[in-house]
Structures are given as structure tokens and as C-alpha cells.
Amino acid sequence: MYKAVILIGGPQKGTRFRPLSFDIPKPLFPVAGVPTIQHLIEACCAVPHMREILLIGFYQADDSINKFVTAMMKEHNISIRYLQEYTALGTAGGIYHFRDQIQKWRS
């Protein structure tokens, strides 16, 4: 059984995406007609025995992210959880902060 971790960053930058990044989180920007992060989730779901996908980032868990995660869980029939950092921790910081949840297997 496998678990995937996808780092989605946070809203503190994204200056090249302005003014778009004021209204929509960067992971939800459409590329080829679907949100960027959906490409990653679909690639993870194609891995045999994938059991869970964890998204780690500093975005507020607003309606857009929650609706997206719920839709992806239903569409792909896989557990997807968004783990929100309390502050921007950087790449290693997010992984380190959620290390127990990354290592824990859900039944």
C-alpha cells in the first residue's frame, strides 16, 4: 500500500500570477482545462495500491479547496486529506511538522 504527499505551497508569493492569484489558489489554476493539482492527483491514482494522498500547504482551507478535495475523493475513490500548516514552514518544514500523519496508516 502506498501513500502520496503533494506539497501545494501557500499564498505568500505568486506575484507572476497576479491578479489571478488574488481570487484562486495557485494549485487550482487550470492547465489543459483542469486544476494543476488534479494532474498530480490523477498520476498518483494511477499507481497500483495507492491508498491515500496528503496535500500539505499553507492555504486557508476555504470552500474552493474543500470542494475540490471532496470532488477528487468521490471521483477517484481514494482518501485525500489537506493538512494545513499553521504558518509557512517551507518544504522540509511542512513534511517535518506532519511527519506523524505522513507515517501513520489509516485503516
mmCIF file of N, CA and C in Angstrom:
data_model
loop_
_atom_site.group_PDB
_atom_site.id
_atom_site.type_symbol
_atom_site.label_atom_id
_atom_site.label_comp_id
_atom_site.label_asym_id
_atom_site.label_seq_id
_atom_site.Cartn_x
_atom_site.Cartn_y
_atom_site.Cartn_z
ATOM 1 N N MET A 1 0.837 -1.179 0.000
ATOM 2 C CA MET A 1 0.000 0.000 0.000
ATOM 3 C C MET A 1 0.887 1.249 0.000
ATOM 4 N N TYR A 2 0.445 2.246 -0.752
ATOM 5 C CA TYR A 2 1.226 3.469 -0.876
ATOM 6 C C TYR A 2 0.436 4.680 -0.410
ATOM 7 N N LYS A 3 1.194 5.696 -0.023
ATOM 8 C CA LYS A 3 0.646 6.985 0.358
ATOM 9 C C LYS A 3 1.457 8.034 -0.388
ATOM 10 N N ALA A 4 0.784 9.028 -0.956
ATOM 11 C CA ALA A 4 1.462 10.104 -1.670
ATOM 12 C C ALA A 4 1.372 11.394 -0.863
ATOM 13 N N VAL A 5 2.414 12.203 -0.948
ATOM 14 C CA VAL A 5 2.430 13.520 -0.322
ATOM 15 C C VAL A 5 2.664 14.541 -1.432
ATOM 16 N N ILE A 6 1.750 15.497 -1.533
ATOM 17 C CA ILE A 6 1.873 16.556 -2.527
ATOM 18 C C ILE A 6 1.965 17.879 -1.781
ATOM 19 N N LEU A 7 3.034 18.623 -2.020
ATOM 20 C CA LEU A 7 3.225 19.927 -1.392
ATOM 21 C C LEU A 7 2.590 20.981 -2.296
ATOM 22 N N ILE A 8 1.645 21.762 -1.748
ATOM 23 C CA ILE A 8 0.949 22.738 -2.583
ATOM 24 C C ILE A 8 1.316 24.179 -2.267
ATOM 25 N N GLY A 9 2.219 24.401 -1.326
ATOM 26 C CA GLY A 9 2.697 25.763 -1.053
ATOM 27 C C GLY A 9 1.671 26.619 -0.349
ATOM 28 N N GLY A 10 1.771 27.910 -0.629
ATOM 29 C CA GLY A 10 0.882 28.850 0.031
ATOM 30 C C GLY A 10 0.747 30.138 -0.746
ATOM 31 N N PRO A 11 -0.063 31.055 -0.241
ATOM 32 C CA PRO A 11 -0.395 32.274 -0.973
ATOM 33 C C PRO A 11 0.606 33.413 -0.819
ATOM 34 N N GLN A 12 1.695 33.205 -0.096
ATOM 35 C CA GLN A 12 2.583 34.320 0.216
ATOM 36 C C GLN A 12 3.320 34.880 -0.998
ATOM 37 N N LYS A 13 3.413 34.120 -2.081
ATOM 38 C CA LYS A 13 4.079 34.629 -3.283
ATOM 39 C C LYS A 13 3.112 34.587 -4.450
ATOM 40 N N GLY A 14 3.539 34.106 -5.577
ATOM 41 C CA GLY A 14 2.657 34.043 -6.737
ATOM 42 C C GLY A 14 2.518 35.368 -7.448
ATOM 43 N N THR A 15 3.548 36.193 -7.366
ATOM 44 C CA THR A 15 3.460 37.520 -7.964
ATOM 45 C C THR A 15 3.305 37.461 -9.484
ATOM 46 N N ARG A 16 3.828 36.438 -10.123
ATOM 47 C CA ARG A 16 3.706 36.343 -11.585
ATOM 48 C C ARG A 16 2.307 35.937 -12.006
ATOM 49 N N PHE A 17 1.512 35.437 -11.087
ATOM 50 C CA PHE A 17 0.142 35.040 -11.392
ATOM 51 C C PHE A 17 -0.872 36.140 -11.075
ATOM 52 N N ARG A 18 -0.397 37.249 -10.550
ATOM 53 C CA ARG A 18 -1.328 38.328 -10.208
ATOM 54 C C ARG A 18 -1.868 38.957 -11.475
ATOM 55 N N PRO A 19 -3.114 39.334 -11.500
ATOM 56 C CA PRO A 19 -4.098 39.396 -10.430
ATOM 57 C C PRO A 19 -4.872 38.095 -10.225
ATOM 58 N N LEU A 20 -4.586 37.042 -11.032
ATOM 59 C CA LEU A 20 -5.318 35.779 -10.903
ATOM 60 C C LEU A 20 -5.189 35.166 -9.517
ATOM 61 N N SER A 21 -3.994 35.268 -8.932
ATOM 62 C CA SER A 21 -3.752 34.614 -7.644
ATOM 63 C C SER A 21 -4.473 35.299 -6.488
ATOM 64 N N PHE A 22 -5.095 36.435 -6.737
ATOM 65 C CA PHE A 22 -5.893 37.064 -5.684
ATOM 66 C C PHE A 22 -7.208 36.325 -5.480
ATOM 67 N N ASP A 23 -7.702 35.670 -6.522
ATOM 68 C CA ASP A 23 -9.025 35.055 -6.476
ATOM 69 C C ASP A 23 -9.021 33.532 -6.375
ATOM 70 N N ILE A 24 -7.961 32.901 -6.814
ATOM 71 C CA ILE A 24 -7.942 31.440 -6.860
ATOM 72 C C ILE A 24 -6.583 30.942 -6.379
ATOM 73 N N PRO A 25 -6.552 29.921 -5.525
ATOM 74 C CA PRO A 25 -5.270 29.364 -5.074
ATOM 75 C C PRO A 25 -4.472 28.806 -6.260
ATOM 76 N N LYS A 26 -3.178 28.989 -6.255
ATOM 77 C CA LYS A 26 -2.330 28.540 -7.369
ATOM 78 C C LYS A 26 -2.522 27.062 -7.730
ATOM 79 N N PRO A 27 -2.687 26.154 -6.779
ATOM 80 C CA PRO A 27 -2.881 24.754 -7.173
ATOM 81 C C PRO A 27 -4.163 24.510 -7.964
ATOM 82 N N LEU A 28 -5.100 25.445 -7.905
ATOM 83 C CA LEU A 28 -6.359 25.281 -8.614
ATOM 84 C C LEU A 28 -6.382 26.010 -9.963
ATOM 85 N N PHE A 29 -5.261 26.625 -10.352
ATOM 86 C CA PHE A 29 -5.197 27.251 -11.677
ATOM 87 C C PHE A 29 -5.374 26.176 -12.730
ATOM 88 N N PRO A 30 -6.188 26.428 -13.739
ATOM 89 C CA PRO A 30 -6.412 25.413 -14.774
ATOM 90 C C PRO A 30 -5.242 25.302 -15.753
ATOM 91 N N VAL A 31 -4.850 24.092 -16.031
ATOM 92 C CA VAL A 31 -3.865 23.760 -17.063
ATOM 93 C C VAL A 31 -4.492 22.640 -17.878
ATOM 94 N N ALA A 32 -4.616 22.840 -19.167
ATOM 95 C CA ALA A 32 -5.278 21.880 -20.050
ATOM 96 C C ALA A 32 -6.712 21.609 -19.594
ATOM 97 N N GLY A 33 -7.345 22.636 -19.063
ATOM 98 C CA GLY A 33 -8.750 22.534 -18.704
ATOM 99 C C GLY A 33 -9.057 21.998 -17.324
ATOM 100 N N VAL A 34 -8.059 21.606 -16.561
ATOM 101 C CA VAL A 34 -8.293 21.105 -15.202
ATOM 102 C C VAL A 34 -7.291 21.755 -14.243
ATOM 103 N N PRO A 35 -7.631 21.802 -12.953
ATOM 104 C CA PRO A 35 -6.698 22.389 -11.977
ATOM 105 C C PRO A 35 -5.337 21.674 -11.997
ATOM 106 N N THR A 36 -4.281 22.435 -11.829
ATOM 107 C CA THR A 36 -2.923 21.897 -11.842
ATOM 108 C C THR A 36 -2.778 20.693 -10.925
ATOM 109 N N ILE A 37 -3.280 20.799 -9.727
ATOM 110 C CA ILE A 37 -3.113 19.730 -8.755
ATOM 111 C C ILE A 37 -3.866 18.463 -9.154
ATOM 112 N N GLN A 38 -4.900 18.605 -9.976
ATOM 113 C CA GLN A 38 -5.641 17.430 -10.424
ATOM 114 C C GLN A 38 -4.760 16.517 -11.271
ATOM 115 N N HIS A 39 -3.861 17.098 -12.038
ATOM 116 C CA HIS A 39 -2.924 16.286 -12.826
ATOM 117 C C HIS A 39 -2.072 15.413 -11.905
ATOM 118 N N LEU A 40 -1.625 15.988 -10.800
ATOM 119 C CA LEU A 40 -0.801 15.239 -9.841
ATOM 120 C C LEU A 40 -1.609 14.155 -9.145
ATOM 121 N N ILE A 41 -2.823 14.502 -8.752
ATOM 122 C CA ILE A 41 -3.681 13.512 -8.080
ATOM 123 C C ILE A 41 -3.985 12.348 -9.012
ATOM 124 N N GLU A 42 -4.300 12.637 -10.266
ATOM 125 C CA GLU A 42 -4.604 11.566 -11.217
ATOM 126 C C GLU A 42 -3.384 10.688 -11.470
ATOM 127 N N ALA A 43 -2.185 11.288 -11.495
ATOM 128 C CA ALA A 43 -0.967 10.493 -11.651
ATOM 129 C C ALA A 43 -0.758 9.590 -10.440
ATOM 130 N N CYS A 44 -1.025 10.101 -9.252
ATOM 131 C CA CYS A 44 -0.895 9.285 -8.040
ATOM 132 C C CYS A 44 -1.918 8.152 -8.035
ATOM 133 N N CYS A 45 -3.132 8.434 -8.488
ATOM 134 C CA CYS A 45 -4.182 7.405 -8.505
ATOM 135 C C CYS A 45 -3.874 6.298 -9.511
ATOM 136 N N ALA A 46 -3.040 6.589 -10.484
ATOM 137 C CA ALA A 46 -2.677 5.577 -11.472
ATOM 138 C C ALA A 46 -1.657 4.570 -10.920
ATOM 139 N N VAL A 47 -1.055 4.880 -9.791
ATOM 140 C CA VAL A 47 -0.090 3.976 -9.158
ATOM 141 C C VAL A 47 -0.865 2.851 -8.477
ATOM 142 N N PRO A 48 -0.553 1.605 -8.814
ATOM 143 C CA PRO A 48 -1.262 0.488 -8.172
ATOM 144 C C PRO A 48 -1.080 0.507 -6.651
ATOM 145 N N HIS A 49 -2.137 0.193 -5.941
ATOM 146 C CA HIS A 49 -2.149 0.090 -4.475
ATOM 147 C C HIS A 49 -1.998 1.445 -3.767
ATOM 148 N N MET A 50 -2.272 2.565 -4.469
ATOM 149 C CA MET A 50 -2.257 3.869 -3.805
ATOM 150 C C MET A 50 -3.446 3.922 -2.860
ATOM 151 N N ARG A 51 -3.191 4.267 -1.622
ATOM 152 C CA ARG A 51 -4.238 4.211 -0.603
ATOM 153 C C ARG A 51 -4.690 5.591 -0.127
ATOM 154 N N GLU A 52 -3.765 6.546 -0.105
ATOM 155 C CA GLU A 52 -4.095 7.856 0.450
ATOM 156 C C GLU A 52 -3.199 8.915 -0.174
ATOM 157 N N ILE A 53 -3.750 10.116 -0.329
ATOM 158 C CA ILE A 53 -2.991 11.262 -0.824
ATOM 159 C C ILE A 53 -3.109 12.368 0.210
ATOM 160 N N LEU A 54 -1.976 12.903 0.623
ATOM 161 C CA LEU A 54 -1.939 14.013 1.570
ATOM 162 C C LEU A 54 -1.483 15.259 0.832
ATOM 163 N N LEU A 55 -2.227 16.339 0.984
ATOM 164 C CA LEU A 55 -1.854 17.637 0.438
ATOM 165 C C LEU A 55 -1.384 18.489 1.598
ATOM 166 N N ILE A 56 -0.191 19.049 1.493
ATOM 167 C CA ILE A 56 0.347 19.871 2.578
ATOM 168 C C ILE A 56 0.578 21.276 2.048
ATOM 169 N N GLY A 57 0.038 22.265 2.762
ATOM 170 C CA GLY A 57 0.222 23.644 2.332
ATOM 171 C C GLY A 57 -0.237 24.632 3.373
ATOM 172 N N PHE A 58 -0.104 25.897 3.005
ATOM 173 C CA PHE A 58 -0.424 26.995 3.906
ATOM 174 C C PHE A 58 -1.662 27.766 3.438
ATOM 175 N N TYR A 59 -2.376 27.259 2.450
ATOM 176 C CA TYR A 59 -3.619 27.909 2.015
ATOM 177 C C TYR A 59 -4.687 27.696 3.068
ATOM 178 N N GLN A 60 -5.526 28.706 3.268
ATOM 179 C CA GLN A 60 -6.672 28.540 4.146
ATOM 180 C C GLN A 60 -7.590 27.502 3.522
ATOM 181 N N ALA A 61 -8.103 26.608 4.320
ATOM 182 C CA ALA A 61 -8.984 25.549 3.821
ATOM 183 C C ALA A 61 -10.361 26.160 3.540
ATOM 184 N N ASP A 62 -10.433 26.949 2.472
ATOM 185 C CA ASP A 62 -11.689 27.613 2.125
ATOM 186 C C ASP A 62 -12.564 26.704 1.270
ATOM 187 N N ASP A 63 -13.671 27.233 0.816
ATOM 188 C CA ASP A 63 -14.616 26.441 0.037
ATOM 189 C C ASP A 63 -14.008 25.862 -1.232
ATOM 190 N N SER A 64 -13.168 26.638 -1.924
ATOM 191 C CA SER A 64 -12.623 26.153 -3.196
ATOM 192 C C SER A 64 -11.748 24.921 -3.000
ATOM 193 N N ILE A 65 -10.893 24.936 -2.011
ATOM 194 C CA ILE A 65 -10.020 23.783 -1.756
ATOM 195 C C ILE A 65 -10.834 22.613 -1.213
ATOM 196 N N ASN A 66 -11.733 22.884 -0.277
ATOM 197 C CA ASN A 66 -12.554 21.804 0.298
ATOM 198 C C ASN A 66 -13.429 21.133 -0.756
ATOM 199 N N LYS A 67 -14.060 21.920 -1.617
ATOM 200 C CA LYS A 67 -14.905 21.362 -2.674
ATOM 201 C C LYS A 67 -14.073 20.536 -3.649
ATOM 202 N N PHE A 68 -12.890 21.039 -3.979
ATOM 203 C CA PHE A 68 -12.025 20.312 -4.897
ATOM 204 C C PHE A 68 -11.618 18.968 -4.302
ATOM 205 N N VAL A 69 -11.167 18.965 -3.054
ATOM 206 C CA VAL A 69 -10.741 17.722 -2.402
ATOM 207 C C VAL A 69 -11.904 16.728 -2.330
ATOM 208 N N THR A 70 -13.074 17.201 -1.966
ATOM 209 C CA THR A 70 -14.246 16.321 -1.895
ATOM 210 C C THR A 70 -14.577 15.732 -3.255
ATOM 211 N N ALA A 71 -14.528 16.552 -4.295
ATOM 212 C CA ALA A 71 -14.822 16.065 -5.648
ATOM 213 C C ALA A 71 -13.801 15.030 -6.094
ATOM 214 N N MET A 72 -12.522 15.252 -5.793
ATOM 215 C CA MET A 72 -11.474 14.305 -6.191
ATOM 216 C C MET A 72 -11.615 12.985 -5.432
ATOM 217 N N MET A 73 -11.995 13.054 -4.149
ATOM 218 C CA MET A 73 -12.184 11.833 -3.371
ATOM 219 C C MET A 73 -13.307 10.993 -3.967
ATOM 220 N N LYS A 74 -14.398 11.646 -4.338
ATOM 221 C CA LYS A 74 -15.533 10.920 -4.920
ATOM 222 C C LYS A 74 -15.180 10.363 -6.293
ATOM 223 N N GLU A 75 -14.515 11.177 -7.111
ATOM 224 C CA GLU A 75 -14.199 10.766 -8.478
ATOM 225 C C GLU A 75 -13.229 9.592 -8.514
ATOM 226 N N HIS A 76 -12.226 9.616 -7.641
ATOM 227 C CA HIS A 76 -11.176 8.601 -7.688
ATOM 228 C C HIS A 76 -11.293 7.546 -6.589
ATOM 229 N N ASN A 77 -12.264 7.702 -5.708
ATOM 230 C CA ASN A 77 -12.499 6.728 -4.641
ATOM 231 C C ASN A 77 -11.222 6.449 -3.839
ATOM 232 N N ILE A 78 -10.604 7.537 -3.378
ATOM 233 C CA ILE A 78 -9.372 7.441 -2.598
ATOM 234 C C ILE A 78 -9.426 8.492 -1.493
ATOM 235 N N SER A 79 -8.758 8.228 -0.386
ATOM 236 C CA SER A 79 -8.694 9.188 0.706
ATOM 237 C C SER A 79 -7.721 10.308 0.343
ATOM 238 N N ILE A 80 -8.209 11.547 0.396
ATOM 239 C CA ILE A 80 -7.364 12.724 0.165
ATOM 240 C C ILE A 80 -7.591 13.661 1.339
ATOM 241 N N ARG A 81 -6.501 14.038 1.996
ATOM 242 C CA ARG A 81 -6.597 14.957 3.136
ATOM 243 C C ARG A 81 -5.718 16.169 2.894
ATOM 244 N N TYR A 82 -6.237 17.325 3.283
ATOM 245 C CA TYR A 82 -5.444 18.551 3.226
ATOM 246 C C TYR A 82 -4.949 18.863 4.622
ATOM 247 N N LEU A 83 -3.641 18.908 4.786
ATOM 248 C CA LEU A 83 -3.026 19.236 6.069
ATOM 249 C C LEU A 83 -2.524 20.674 5.980
ATOM 250 N N GLN A 84 -3.158 21.561 6.729
ATOM 251 C CA GLN A 84 -2.838 22.980 6.646
ATOM 252 C C GLN A 84 -1.773 23.362 7.676
ATOM 253 N N GLU A 85 -0.705 23.974 7.186
ATOM 254 C CA GLU A 85 0.355 24.457 8.070
ATOM 255 C C GLU A 85 -0.157 25.657 8.865
ATOM 256 N N TYR A 86 0.299 25.815 10.103
ATOM 257 C CA TYR A 86 -0.115 26.936 10.941
ATOM 258 C C TYR A 86 0.562 28.232 10.520
ATOM 259 N N THR A 87 1.700 28.109 9.840
ATOM 260 C CA THR A 87 2.418 29.227 9.245
ATOM 261 C C THR A 87 3.220 28.642 8.092
ATOM 262 N N ALA A 88 3.718 29.477 7.208
ATOM 263 C CA ALA A 88 4.509 28.961 6.088
ATOM 264 C C ALA A 88 5.787 28.328 6.631
ATOM 265 N N LEU A 89 5.894 27.013 6.489
ATOM 266 C CA LEU A 89 7.015 26.280 7.076
ATOM 267 C C LEU A 89 8.092 25.921 6.058
ATOM 268 N N GLY A 90 7.841 26.144 4.796
ATOM 269 C CA GLY A 90 8.805 25.743 3.771
ATOM 270 C C GLY A 90 8.671 24.258 3.478
ATOM 271 N N THR A 91 9.419 23.789 2.496
ATOM 272 C CA THR A 91 9.292 22.403 2.045
ATOM 273 C C THR A 91 9.559 21.398 3.157
ATOM 274 N N ALA A 92 10.723 21.439 3.732
ATOM 275 C CA ALA A 92 11.065 20.470 4.772
ATOM 276 C C ALA A 92 10.244 20.706 6.033
ATOM 277 N N GLY A 93 9.872 21.938 6.295
ATOM 278 C CA GLY A 93 9.108 22.254 7.498
ATOM 279 C C GLY A 93 7.731 21.606 7.489
ATOM 280 N N GLY A 94 7.047 21.645 6.356
ATOM 281 C CA GLY A 94 5.730 21.025 6.255
ATOM 282 C C GLY A 94 5.796 19.522 6.406
ATOM 283 N N ILE A 95 6.779 18.920 5.773
ATOM 284 C CA ILE A 95 6.948 17.468 5.887
ATOM 285 C C ILE A 95 7.302 17.092 7.317
ATOM 286 N N TYR A 96 8.198 17.850 7.926
ATOM 287 C CA TYR A 96 8.598 17.553 9.296
ATOM 288 C C TYR A 96 7.435 17.743 10.273
ATOM 289 N N HIS A 97 6.696 18.829 10.112
ATOM 290 C CA HIS A 97 5.595 19.122 11.031
ATOM 291 C C HIS A 97 4.522 18.021 10.997
ATOM 292 N N PHE A 98 4.243 17.485 9.823
ATOM 293 C CA PHE A 98 3.200 16.468 9.685
ATOM 294 C C PHE A 98 3.771 15.057 9.578
ATOM 295 N N ARG A 99 4.988 14.839 10.038
ATOM 296 C CA ARG A 99 5.663 13.546 9.900
ATOM 297 C C ARG A 99 4.868 12.392 10.504
ATOM 298 N N ASP A 100 4.219 12.629 11.643
ATOM 299 C CA ASP A 100 3.451 11.556 12.275
ATOM 300 C C ASP A 100 2.247 11.159 11.417
ATOM 301 N N GLN A 101 1.582 12.142 10.826
ATOM 302 C CA GLN A 101 0.428 11.837 9.978
ATOM 303 C C GLN A 101 0.857 11.226 8.647
ATOM 304 N N ILE A 102 2.026 11.605 8.178
ATOM 305 C CA ILE A 102 2.546 11.004 6.934
ATOM 306 C C ILE A 102 2.877 9.534 7.172
ATOM 307 N N GLN A 103 3.465 9.229 8.301
ATOM 308 C CA GLN A 103 3.882 7.854 8.589
ATOM 309 C C GLN A 103 2.743 6.964 9.059
ATOM 310 N N LYS A 104 1.668 7.564 9.558
ATOM 311 C CA LYS A 104 0.543 6.792 10.101
ATOM 312 C C LYS A 104 -0.291 6.209 8.960
ATOM 313 N N TRP A 105 -0.671 4.949 9.116
ATOM 314 C CA TRP A 105 -1.546 4.299 8.142
ATOM 315 C C TRP A 105 -2.948 4.308 8.677
ATOM 316 N N ARG A 106 -3.881 4.769 7.851
ATOM 317 C CA ARG A 106 -5.301 4.754 8.216
ATOM 318 C C ARG A 106 -5.902 3.457 7.722
ATOM 319 N N SER A 107 -6.842 2.928 8.480
ATOM 320 C CA SER A 107 -7.496 1.708 8.034
ATOM 321 C C SER A 107 -8.855 1.992 7.454
#
